[in-house]
Every structure is written in C-alpha cells, then in structure tokens.
PDB file of C-alpha atoms in Angstrom:
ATOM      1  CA  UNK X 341      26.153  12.526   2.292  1.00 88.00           C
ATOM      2  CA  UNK X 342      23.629  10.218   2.744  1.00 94.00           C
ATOM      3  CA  UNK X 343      19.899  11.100   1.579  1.00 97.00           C
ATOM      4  CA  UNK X 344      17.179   9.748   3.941  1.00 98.00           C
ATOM      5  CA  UNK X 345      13.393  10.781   4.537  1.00 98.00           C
ATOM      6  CA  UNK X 346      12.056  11.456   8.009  1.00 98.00           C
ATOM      7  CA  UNK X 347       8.365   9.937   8.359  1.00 98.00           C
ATOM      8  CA  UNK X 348       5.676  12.722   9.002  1.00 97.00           C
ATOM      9  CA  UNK X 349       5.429  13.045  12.539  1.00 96.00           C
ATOM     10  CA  UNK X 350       2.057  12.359  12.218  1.00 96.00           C
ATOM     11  CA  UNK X 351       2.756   8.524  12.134  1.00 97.00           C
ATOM     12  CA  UNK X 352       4.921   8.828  14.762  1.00 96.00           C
ATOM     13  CA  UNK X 353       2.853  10.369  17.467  1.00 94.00           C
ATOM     14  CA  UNK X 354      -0.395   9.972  16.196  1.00 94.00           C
ATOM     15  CA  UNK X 355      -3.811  10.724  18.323  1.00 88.00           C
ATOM     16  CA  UNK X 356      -5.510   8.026  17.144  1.00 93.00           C
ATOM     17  CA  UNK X 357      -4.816   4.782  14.824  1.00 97.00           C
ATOM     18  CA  UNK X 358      -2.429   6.014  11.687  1.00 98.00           C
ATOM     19  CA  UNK X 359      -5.633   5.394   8.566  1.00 98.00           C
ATOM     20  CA  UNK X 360      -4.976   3.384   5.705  1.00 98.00           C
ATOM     21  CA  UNK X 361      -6.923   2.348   2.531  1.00 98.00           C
ATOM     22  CA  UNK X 362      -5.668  -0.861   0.748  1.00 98.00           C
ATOM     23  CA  UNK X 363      -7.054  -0.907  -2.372  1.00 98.00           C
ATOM     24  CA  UNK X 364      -7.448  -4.516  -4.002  1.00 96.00           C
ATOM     25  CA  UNK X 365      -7.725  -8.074  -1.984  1.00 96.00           C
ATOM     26  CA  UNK X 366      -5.898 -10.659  -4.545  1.00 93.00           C
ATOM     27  CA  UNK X 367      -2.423 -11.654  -4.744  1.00 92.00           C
ATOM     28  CA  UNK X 368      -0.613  -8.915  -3.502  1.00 95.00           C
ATOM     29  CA  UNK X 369      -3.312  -7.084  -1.614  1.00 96.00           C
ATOM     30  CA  UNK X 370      -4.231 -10.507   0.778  1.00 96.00           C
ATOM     31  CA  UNK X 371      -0.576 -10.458   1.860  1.00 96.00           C
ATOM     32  CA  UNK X 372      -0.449  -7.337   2.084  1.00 98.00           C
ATOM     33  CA  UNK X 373      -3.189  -7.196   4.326  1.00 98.00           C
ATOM     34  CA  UNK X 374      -1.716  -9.948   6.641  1.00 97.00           C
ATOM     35  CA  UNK X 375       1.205  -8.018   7.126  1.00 98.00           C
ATOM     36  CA  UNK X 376      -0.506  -5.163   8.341  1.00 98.00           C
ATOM     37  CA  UNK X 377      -1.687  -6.641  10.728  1.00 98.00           C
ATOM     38  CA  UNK X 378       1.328  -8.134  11.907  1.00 98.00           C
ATOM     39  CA  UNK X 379       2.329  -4.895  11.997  1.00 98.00           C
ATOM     40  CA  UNK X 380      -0.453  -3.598  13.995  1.00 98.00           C
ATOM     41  CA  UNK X 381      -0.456  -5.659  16.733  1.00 98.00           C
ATOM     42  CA  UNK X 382       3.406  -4.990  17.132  1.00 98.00           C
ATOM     43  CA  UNK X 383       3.245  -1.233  16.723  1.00 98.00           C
ATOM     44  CA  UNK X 384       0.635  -1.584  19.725  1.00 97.00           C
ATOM     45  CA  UNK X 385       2.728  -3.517  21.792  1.00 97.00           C
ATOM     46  CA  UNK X 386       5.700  -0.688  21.711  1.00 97.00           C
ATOM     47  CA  UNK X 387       2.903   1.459  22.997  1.00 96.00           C
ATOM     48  CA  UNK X 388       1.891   3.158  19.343  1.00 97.00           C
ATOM     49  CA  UNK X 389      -1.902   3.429  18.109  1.00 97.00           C
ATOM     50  CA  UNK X 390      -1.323   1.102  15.695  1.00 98.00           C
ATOM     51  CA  UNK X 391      -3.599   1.029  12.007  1.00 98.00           C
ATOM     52  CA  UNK X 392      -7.109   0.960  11.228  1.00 98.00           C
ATOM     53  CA  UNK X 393      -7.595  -0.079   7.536  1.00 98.00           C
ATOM     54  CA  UNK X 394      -9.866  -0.355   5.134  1.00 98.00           C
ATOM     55  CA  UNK X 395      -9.999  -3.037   2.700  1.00 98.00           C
ATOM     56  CA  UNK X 396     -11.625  -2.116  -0.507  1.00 98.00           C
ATOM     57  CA  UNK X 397     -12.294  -5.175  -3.327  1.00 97.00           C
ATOM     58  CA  UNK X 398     -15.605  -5.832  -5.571  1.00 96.00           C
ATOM     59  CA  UNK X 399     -14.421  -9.160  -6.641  1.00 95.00           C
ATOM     60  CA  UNK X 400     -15.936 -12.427  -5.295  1.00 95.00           C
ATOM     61  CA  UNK X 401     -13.426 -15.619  -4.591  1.00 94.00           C
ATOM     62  CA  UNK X 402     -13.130 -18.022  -7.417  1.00 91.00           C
ATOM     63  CA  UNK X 403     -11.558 -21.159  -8.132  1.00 89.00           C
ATOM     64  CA  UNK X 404      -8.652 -19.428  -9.425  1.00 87.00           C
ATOM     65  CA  UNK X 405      -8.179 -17.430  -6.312  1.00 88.00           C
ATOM     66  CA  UNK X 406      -6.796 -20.203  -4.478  1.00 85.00           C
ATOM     67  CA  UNK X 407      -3.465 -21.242  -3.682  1.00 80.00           C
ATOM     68  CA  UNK X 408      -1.662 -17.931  -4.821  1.00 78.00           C
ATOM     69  CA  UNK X 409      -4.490 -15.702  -3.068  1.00 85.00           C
ATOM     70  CA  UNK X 410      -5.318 -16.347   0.662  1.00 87.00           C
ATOM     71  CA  UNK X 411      -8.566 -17.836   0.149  1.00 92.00           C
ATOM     72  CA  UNK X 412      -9.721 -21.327   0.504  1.00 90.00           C
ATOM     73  CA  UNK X 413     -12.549 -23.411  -0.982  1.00 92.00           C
ATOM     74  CA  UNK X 414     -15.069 -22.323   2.005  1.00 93.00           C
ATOM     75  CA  UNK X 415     -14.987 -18.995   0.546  1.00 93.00           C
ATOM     76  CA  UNK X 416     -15.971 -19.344  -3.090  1.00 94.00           C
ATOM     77  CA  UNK X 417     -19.203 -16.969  -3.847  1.00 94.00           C
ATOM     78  CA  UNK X 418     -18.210 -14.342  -0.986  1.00 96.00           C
ATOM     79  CA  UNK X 419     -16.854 -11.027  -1.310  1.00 97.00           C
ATOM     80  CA  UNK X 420     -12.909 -10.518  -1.281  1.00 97.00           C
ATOM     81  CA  UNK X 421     -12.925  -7.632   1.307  1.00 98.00           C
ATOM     82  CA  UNK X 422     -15.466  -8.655   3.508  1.00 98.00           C
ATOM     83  CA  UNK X 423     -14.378 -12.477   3.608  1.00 97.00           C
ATOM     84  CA  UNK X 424     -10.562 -11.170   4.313  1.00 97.00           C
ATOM     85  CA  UNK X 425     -11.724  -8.656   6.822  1.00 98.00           C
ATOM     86  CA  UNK X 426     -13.914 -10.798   8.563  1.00 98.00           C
ATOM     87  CA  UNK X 427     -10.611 -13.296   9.064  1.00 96.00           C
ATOM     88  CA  UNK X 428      -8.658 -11.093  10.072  1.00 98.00           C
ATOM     89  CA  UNK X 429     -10.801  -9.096  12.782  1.00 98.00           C
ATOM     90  CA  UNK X 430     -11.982 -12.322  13.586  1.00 97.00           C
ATOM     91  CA  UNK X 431      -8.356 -13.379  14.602  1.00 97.00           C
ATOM     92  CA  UNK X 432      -6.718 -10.138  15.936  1.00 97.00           C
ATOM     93  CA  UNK X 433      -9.678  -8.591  17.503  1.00 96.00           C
ATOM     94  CA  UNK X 434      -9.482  -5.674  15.023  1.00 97.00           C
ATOM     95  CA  UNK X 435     -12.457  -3.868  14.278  1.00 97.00           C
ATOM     96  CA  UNK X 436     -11.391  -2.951  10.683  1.00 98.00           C
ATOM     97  CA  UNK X 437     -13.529  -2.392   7.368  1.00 98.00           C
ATOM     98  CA  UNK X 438     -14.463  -3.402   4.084  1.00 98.00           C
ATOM     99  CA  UNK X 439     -15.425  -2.443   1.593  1.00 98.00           C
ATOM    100  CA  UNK X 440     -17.030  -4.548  -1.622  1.00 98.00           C
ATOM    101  CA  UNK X 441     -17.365  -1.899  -3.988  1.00 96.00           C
ATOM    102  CA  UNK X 442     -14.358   0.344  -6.077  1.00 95.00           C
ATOM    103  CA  UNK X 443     -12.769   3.174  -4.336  1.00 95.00           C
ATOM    104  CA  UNK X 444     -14.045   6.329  -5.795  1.00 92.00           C
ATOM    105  CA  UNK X 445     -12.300   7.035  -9.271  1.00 84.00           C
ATOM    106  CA  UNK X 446     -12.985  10.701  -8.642  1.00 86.00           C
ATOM    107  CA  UNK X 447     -12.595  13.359  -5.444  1.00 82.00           C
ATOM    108  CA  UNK X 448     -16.295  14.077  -6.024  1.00 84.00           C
ATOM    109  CA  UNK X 449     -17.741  10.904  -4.910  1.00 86.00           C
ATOM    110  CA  UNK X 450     -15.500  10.530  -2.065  1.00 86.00           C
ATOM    111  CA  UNK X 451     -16.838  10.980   1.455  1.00 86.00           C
ATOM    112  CA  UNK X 452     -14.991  11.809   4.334  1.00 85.00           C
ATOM    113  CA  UNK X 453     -14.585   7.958   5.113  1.00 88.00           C
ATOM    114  CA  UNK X 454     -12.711   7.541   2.085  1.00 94.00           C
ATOM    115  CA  UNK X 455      -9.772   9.489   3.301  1.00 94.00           C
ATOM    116  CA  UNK X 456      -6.734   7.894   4.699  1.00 96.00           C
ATOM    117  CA  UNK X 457      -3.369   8.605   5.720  1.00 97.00           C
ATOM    118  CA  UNK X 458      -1.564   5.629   4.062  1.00 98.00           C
ATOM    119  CA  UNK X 459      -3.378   4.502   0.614  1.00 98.00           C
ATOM    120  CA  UNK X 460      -1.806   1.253  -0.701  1.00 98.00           C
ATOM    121  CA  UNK X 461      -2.869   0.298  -3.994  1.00 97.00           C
ATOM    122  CA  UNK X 462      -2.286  -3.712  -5.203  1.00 96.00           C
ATOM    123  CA  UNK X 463      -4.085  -3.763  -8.472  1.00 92.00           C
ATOM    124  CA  UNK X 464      -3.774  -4.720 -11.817  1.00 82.00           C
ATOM    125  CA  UNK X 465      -3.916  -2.229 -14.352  1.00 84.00           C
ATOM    126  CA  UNK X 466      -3.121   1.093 -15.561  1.00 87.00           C
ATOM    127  CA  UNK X 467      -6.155   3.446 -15.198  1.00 88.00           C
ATOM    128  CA  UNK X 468      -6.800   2.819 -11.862  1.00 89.00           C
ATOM    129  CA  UNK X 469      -3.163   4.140 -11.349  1.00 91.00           C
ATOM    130  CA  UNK X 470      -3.936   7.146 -12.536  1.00 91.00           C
ATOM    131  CA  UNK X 471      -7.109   7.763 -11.197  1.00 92.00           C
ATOM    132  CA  UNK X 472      -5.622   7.486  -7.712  1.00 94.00           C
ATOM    133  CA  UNK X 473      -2.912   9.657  -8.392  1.00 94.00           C
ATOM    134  CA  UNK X 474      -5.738  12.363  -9.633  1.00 92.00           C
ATOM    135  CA  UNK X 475      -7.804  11.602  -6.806  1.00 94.00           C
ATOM    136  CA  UNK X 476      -5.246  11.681  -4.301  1.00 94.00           C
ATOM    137  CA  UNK X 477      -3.576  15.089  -5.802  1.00 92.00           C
ATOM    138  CA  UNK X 478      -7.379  16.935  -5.596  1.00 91.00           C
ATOM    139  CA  UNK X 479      -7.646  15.753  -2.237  1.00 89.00           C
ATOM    140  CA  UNK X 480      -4.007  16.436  -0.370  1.00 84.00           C
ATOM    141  CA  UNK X 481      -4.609  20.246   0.304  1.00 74.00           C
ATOM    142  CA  UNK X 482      -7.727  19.725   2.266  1.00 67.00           C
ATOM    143  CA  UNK X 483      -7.308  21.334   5.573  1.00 64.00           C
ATOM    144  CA  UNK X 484      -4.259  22.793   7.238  1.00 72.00           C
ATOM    145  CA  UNK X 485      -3.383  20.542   9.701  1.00 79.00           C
ATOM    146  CA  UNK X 486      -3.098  16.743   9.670  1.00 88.00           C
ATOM    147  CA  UNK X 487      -5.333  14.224  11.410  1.00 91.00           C
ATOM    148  CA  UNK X 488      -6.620  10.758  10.007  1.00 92.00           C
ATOM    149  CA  UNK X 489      -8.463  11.796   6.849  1.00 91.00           C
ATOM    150  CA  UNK X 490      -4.978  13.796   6.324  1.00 94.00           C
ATOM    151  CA  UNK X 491      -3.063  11.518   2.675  1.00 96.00           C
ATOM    152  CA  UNK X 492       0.646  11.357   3.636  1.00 97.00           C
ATOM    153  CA  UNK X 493       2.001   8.589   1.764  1.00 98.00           C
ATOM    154  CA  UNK X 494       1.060   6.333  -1.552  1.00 98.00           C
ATOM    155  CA  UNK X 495       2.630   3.106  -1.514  1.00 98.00           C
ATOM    156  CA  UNK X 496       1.900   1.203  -4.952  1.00 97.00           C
ATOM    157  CA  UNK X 497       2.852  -2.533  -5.671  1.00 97.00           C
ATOM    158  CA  UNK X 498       2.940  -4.165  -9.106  1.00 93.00           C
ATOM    159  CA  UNK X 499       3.908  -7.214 -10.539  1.00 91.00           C
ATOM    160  CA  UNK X 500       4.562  -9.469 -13.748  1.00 89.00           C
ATOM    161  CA  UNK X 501       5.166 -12.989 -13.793  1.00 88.00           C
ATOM    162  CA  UNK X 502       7.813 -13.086 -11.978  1.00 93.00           C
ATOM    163  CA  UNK X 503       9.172  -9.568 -11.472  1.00 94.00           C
ATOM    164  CA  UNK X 504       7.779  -7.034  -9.997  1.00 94.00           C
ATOM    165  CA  UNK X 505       8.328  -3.634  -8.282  1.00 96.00           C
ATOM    166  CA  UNK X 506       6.940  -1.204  -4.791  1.00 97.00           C
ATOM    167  CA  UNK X 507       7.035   2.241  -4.866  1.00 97.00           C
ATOM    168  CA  UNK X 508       6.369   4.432  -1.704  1.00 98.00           C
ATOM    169  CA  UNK X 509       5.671   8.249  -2.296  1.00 98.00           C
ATOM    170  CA  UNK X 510       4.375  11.277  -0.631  1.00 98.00           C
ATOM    171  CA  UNK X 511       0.863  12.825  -1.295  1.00 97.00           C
ATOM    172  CA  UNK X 512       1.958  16.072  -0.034  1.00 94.00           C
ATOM    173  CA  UNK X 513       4.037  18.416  -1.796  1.00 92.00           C
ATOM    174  CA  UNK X 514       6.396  17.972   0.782  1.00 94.00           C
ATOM    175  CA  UNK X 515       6.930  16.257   3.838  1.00 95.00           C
ATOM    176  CA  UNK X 516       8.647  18.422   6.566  1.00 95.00           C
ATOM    177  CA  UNK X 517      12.093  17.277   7.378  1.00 97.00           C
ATOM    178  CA  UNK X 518      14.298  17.944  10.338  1.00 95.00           C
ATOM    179  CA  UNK X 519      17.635  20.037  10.164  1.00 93.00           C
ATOM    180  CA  UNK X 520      20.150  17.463   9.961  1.00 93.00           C
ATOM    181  CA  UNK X 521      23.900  17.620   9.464  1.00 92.00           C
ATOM    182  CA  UNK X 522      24.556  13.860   9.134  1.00 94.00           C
ATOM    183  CA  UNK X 523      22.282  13.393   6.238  1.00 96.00           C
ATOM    184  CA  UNK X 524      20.783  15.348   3.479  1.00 97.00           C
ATOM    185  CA  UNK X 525      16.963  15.116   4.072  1.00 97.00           C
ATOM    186  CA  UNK X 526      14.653  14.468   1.045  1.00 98.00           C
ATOM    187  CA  UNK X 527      10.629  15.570   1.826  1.00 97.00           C
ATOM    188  CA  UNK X 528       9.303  14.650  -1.235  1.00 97.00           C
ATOM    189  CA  UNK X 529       9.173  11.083  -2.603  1.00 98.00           C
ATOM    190  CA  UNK X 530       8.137  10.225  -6.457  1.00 96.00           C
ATOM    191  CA  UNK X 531       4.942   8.034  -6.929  1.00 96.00           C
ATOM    192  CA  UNK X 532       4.787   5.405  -9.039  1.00 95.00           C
ATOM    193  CA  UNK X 533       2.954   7.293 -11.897  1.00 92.00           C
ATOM    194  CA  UNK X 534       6.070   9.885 -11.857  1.00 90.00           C
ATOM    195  CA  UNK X 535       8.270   7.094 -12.202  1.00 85.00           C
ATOM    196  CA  UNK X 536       6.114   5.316 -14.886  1.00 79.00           C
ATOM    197  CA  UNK X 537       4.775   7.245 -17.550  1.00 71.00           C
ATOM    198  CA  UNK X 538       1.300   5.159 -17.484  1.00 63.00           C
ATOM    199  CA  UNK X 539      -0.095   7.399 -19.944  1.00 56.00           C
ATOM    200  CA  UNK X 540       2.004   6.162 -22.594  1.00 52.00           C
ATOM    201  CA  UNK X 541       1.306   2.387 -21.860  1.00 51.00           C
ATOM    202  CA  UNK X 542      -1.193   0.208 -23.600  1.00 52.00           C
ATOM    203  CA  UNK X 543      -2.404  -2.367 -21.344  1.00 50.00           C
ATOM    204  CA  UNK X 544      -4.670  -5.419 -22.483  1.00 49.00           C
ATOM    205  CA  UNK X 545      -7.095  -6.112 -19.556  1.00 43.00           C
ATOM    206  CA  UNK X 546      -5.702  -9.876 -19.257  1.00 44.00           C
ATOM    207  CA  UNK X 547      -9.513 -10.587 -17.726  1.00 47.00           C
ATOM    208  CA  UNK X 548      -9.760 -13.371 -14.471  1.00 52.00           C
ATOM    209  CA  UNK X 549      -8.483 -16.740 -14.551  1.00 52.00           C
ATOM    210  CA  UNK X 550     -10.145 -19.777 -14.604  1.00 47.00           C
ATOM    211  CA  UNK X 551      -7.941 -21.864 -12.848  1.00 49.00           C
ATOM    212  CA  UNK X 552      -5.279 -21.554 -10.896  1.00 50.00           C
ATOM    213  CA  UNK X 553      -2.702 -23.002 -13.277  1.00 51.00           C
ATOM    214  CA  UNK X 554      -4.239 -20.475 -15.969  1.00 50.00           C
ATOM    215  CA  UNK X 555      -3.514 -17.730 -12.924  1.00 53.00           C
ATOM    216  CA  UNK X 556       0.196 -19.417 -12.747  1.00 52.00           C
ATOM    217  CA  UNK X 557       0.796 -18.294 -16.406  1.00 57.00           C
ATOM    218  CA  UNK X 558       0.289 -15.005 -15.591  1.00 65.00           C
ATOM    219  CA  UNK X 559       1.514 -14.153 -11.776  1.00 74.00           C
ATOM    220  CA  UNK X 560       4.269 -16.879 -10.050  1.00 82.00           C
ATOM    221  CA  UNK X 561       3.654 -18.444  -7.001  1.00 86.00           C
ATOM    222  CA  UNK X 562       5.662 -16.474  -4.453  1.00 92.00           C
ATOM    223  CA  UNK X 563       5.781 -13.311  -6.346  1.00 94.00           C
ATOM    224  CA  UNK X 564       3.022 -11.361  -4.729  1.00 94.00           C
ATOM    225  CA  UNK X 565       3.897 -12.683  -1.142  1.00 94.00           C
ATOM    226  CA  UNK X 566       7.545 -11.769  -1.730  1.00 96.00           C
ATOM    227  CA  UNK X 567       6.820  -8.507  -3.099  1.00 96.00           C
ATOM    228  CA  UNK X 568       4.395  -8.072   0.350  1.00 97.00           C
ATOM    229  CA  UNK X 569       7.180  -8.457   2.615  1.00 97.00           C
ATOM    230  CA  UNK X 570       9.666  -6.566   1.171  1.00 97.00           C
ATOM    231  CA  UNK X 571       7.043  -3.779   0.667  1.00 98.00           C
ATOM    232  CA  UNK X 572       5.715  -3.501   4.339  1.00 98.00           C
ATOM    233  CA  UNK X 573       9.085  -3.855   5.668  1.00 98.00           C
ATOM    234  CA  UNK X 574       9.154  -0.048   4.248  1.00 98.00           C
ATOM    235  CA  UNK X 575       6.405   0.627   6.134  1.00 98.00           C
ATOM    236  CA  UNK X 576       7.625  -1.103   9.440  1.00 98.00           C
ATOM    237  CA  UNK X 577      11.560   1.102   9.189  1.00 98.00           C
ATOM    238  CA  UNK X 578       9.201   4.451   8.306  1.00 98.00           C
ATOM    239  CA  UNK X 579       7.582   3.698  11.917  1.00 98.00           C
ATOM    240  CA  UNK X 580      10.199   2.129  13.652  1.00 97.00           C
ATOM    241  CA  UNK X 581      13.526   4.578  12.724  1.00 97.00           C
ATOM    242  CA  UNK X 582      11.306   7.370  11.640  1.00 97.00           C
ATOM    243  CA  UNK X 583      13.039   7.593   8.123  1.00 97.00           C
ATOM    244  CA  UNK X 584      13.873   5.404   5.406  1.00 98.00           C
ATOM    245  CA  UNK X 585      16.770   5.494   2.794  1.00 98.00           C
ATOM    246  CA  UNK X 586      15.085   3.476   0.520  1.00 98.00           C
ATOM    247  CA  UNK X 587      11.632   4.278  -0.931  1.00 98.00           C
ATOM    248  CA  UNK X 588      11.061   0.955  -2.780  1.00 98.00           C
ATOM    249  CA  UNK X 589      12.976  -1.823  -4.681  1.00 97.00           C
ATOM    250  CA  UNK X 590      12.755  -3.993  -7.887  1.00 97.00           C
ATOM    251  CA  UNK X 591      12.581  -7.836  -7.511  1.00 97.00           C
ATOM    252  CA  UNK X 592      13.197 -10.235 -10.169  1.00 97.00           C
ATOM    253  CA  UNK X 593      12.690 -13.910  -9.176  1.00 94.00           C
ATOM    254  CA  UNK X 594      14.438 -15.246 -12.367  1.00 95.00           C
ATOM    255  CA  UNK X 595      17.425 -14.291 -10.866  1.00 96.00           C
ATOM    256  CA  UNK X 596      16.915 -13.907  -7.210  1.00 95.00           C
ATOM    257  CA  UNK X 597      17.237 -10.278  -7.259  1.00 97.00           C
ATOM    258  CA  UNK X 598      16.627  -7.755  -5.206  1.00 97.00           C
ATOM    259  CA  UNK X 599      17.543  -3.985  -6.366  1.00 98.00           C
ATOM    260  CA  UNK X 600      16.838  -1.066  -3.869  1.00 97.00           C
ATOM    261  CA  UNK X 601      15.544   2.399  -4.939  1.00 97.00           C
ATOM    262  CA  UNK X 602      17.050   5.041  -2.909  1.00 97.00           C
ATOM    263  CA  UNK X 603      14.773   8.284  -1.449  1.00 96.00           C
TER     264      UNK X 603
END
C-alpha cells in the first residue's frame, strides 16, 4: 500500500496567509525566495490566502554574491534580506519582511513574530541546524490549537559542490491524518537532523568568498537553483493535492540524478 502524508489542514483552509520564516538569503535561500513567490501569487489566484514570509539574513552583498546569488552589482554594501525583500515586494505587491539580523538560536529570545508555520532553513553549516531543531522542538507545544505562529513543517536544503539534498519534516509530533483505505497515512515526517546525525560531524567554517570563481570552487552554478525548484515543488503538491509521497530527494549533478525520498 502506498504511504502518503496529508498536509495539516491548516494550510489548506487557512484564515489568514499560511507564515513562513526562510532563514538565509544566498544561493539557495534567493531562489528559494523567488519561488515562493511564484507560488504565492498562484495559490491566490485559485482563491487560497497565499504566504507571508519572512526573510531573515545578516550578510551584506559582495562581489562574490553575484552570478550564483540573485544579486547584481547595484546592490553591493546592502543587506541580503532587506535588498531581496525590497525586490520582491517591490514587484509582486507583497508586503513581506526582513529581517537583517540571525534568527534567534534559542526559544528565549524569540518573540511572537518569530513564529511561523513553514520554517525553511538554506544555510551553511551545522550548528545552526541544530539550534533550529532545539528551537523549533521548545516551541511546537505552544497552544492547543493552530493559527499562524502555530510550526507545522521544517523544510531544510543543503548542498555541496555539486550534490546536494531537501528534506521536509513535521514540527509536531504528529500531523493528523485522515482514515484512508487506499493508502497507509504517515503523520510524522523525519527532519533533517534525524536523518543526519549533525552531532557527530566536524564542519570547517569554509568562511565567504572573494570572488565568484573562488565561490565556484565551492557551490556549482545551477546547484542551488536546481535544488530550489525541486524543493518548492514539495511545497506546491503539499498545497495543491493536500499530501505528498515524497518528503524530499537527493540530487547529484555529476550524474544528472535525481533520487526521491519517500514519506
């Protein structure tokens, strides 16, 4: 029997525009961000709230930032999240924040603005993994019913060179799933961090480029885009079907590969 996972309700009908916190503006987290709003706009159109987001980044645009990154020479000096936000309200009439600052490593320096429904994470390194996987686990039994400052889901992307990997789990314990006799339901999802044992992993903080061709060495062209697409396609079946039967995939460019991971 097939497994499958029905999308909380709550994105479904929501009363208001479905929250979500993208954490990081750089590779992946620019086209990320673009495809949100794609997605927006057409979850609008079929008569659904759509998304509000919030962008958070502390970086400034650099030389390096170009080409691979959505940002152009005009924007050297600003901030990441404000100068991506600003573009993209700017162009969709969206009225959507940033932030230029780190989300809150712990649950005790969050503020009820920091909540979200959907948190997708596009960053670098380990520790800030885990931290949001803390954070996020202090945080998911506040209340006891769901609203916008309710966390359903985790999407996480990550990336190498040229491979690279999204993961979409559940905050809550467990999502609840309709009676079904053509599939077996499934209401809890693994996050990345129970997939990856981070804790065991030594990382080297690889520091910012100078260049772009330095940045090349590191992250291929198309790899971050790619890995965008595939990821928020997730995101556009959970709202579109109202279940998925995948909850992420591995993607290797070498070899023009594209392996699903089933719910």
């Amino acid at each position: 029997m097939k497994r499958v996972h029905y999308t909380d309700n709550y994105l479904i009908n929501p009363q208001h525009p479905v929250t979500v916190n993208l954490i990081g503006g750089g590779g992946t987290g620019s086209q990320v961000l673009t495809c949100l709003a794609r997605l927006d706009v057409t979850l609008r159109a079929l008569n659904h709230p759509g998304l509000f987001v919030t962008l958070y980044d502390p970086d400034e645009v650099t030389e390096a930032n170009t080409g691979r990154q959505l940002f152009g020479y005009s924007d050297f000096g600003l901030n990441k999240a404000v100068c991506l936000i600003s573009r993209i309200n700017n162009f969709f009439g969206n009225d959507w924040r940033a932030i230029p600052g780190l989300f809150p490593a712990v649950a005790k320096d969050a503020k009820e603005g920091n909540m979200a429904n959907i948190t997708i994470t596009c960053t670098d390194n380990v520790k800030s993994r885990l931290d949001m996987w803390n954070f996020l686990k202090t945080v998911r039994e506040i209340g006891n019913y769901t609203d916008y400052r309710t966390p359903l889901y985790w999407m996480d992307f990550g990336n190498a060179q040229a491979t690279g990997q999204v993961i979409m789990g559940t905050v809550q314990k467990k999502i609840p799933q309709p009676k079904s006799k053509q599939y077996q339901t499934v209401g809890s999802l693994k996050v990345i961090t129970e997939y990856v044992k981070y804790s065991a992993v030594k990382v080297e903080d690889s520091g910012p480029s100078c260049s772009l061709a330095e940045a090349l060495q590191k992250q291929d062209l198309f790899i971050n885009s790619m890995l965008a697409q595939l990821g928020c396609n997730i995101l556009w079946k959970m709202f579109r079907l109202g279940m998925i039967e995948y909850q992420g995939l591995y993607l290797n460019l070498e070899t023009m590969k594209v392996n699903p991971i089933g719910v």
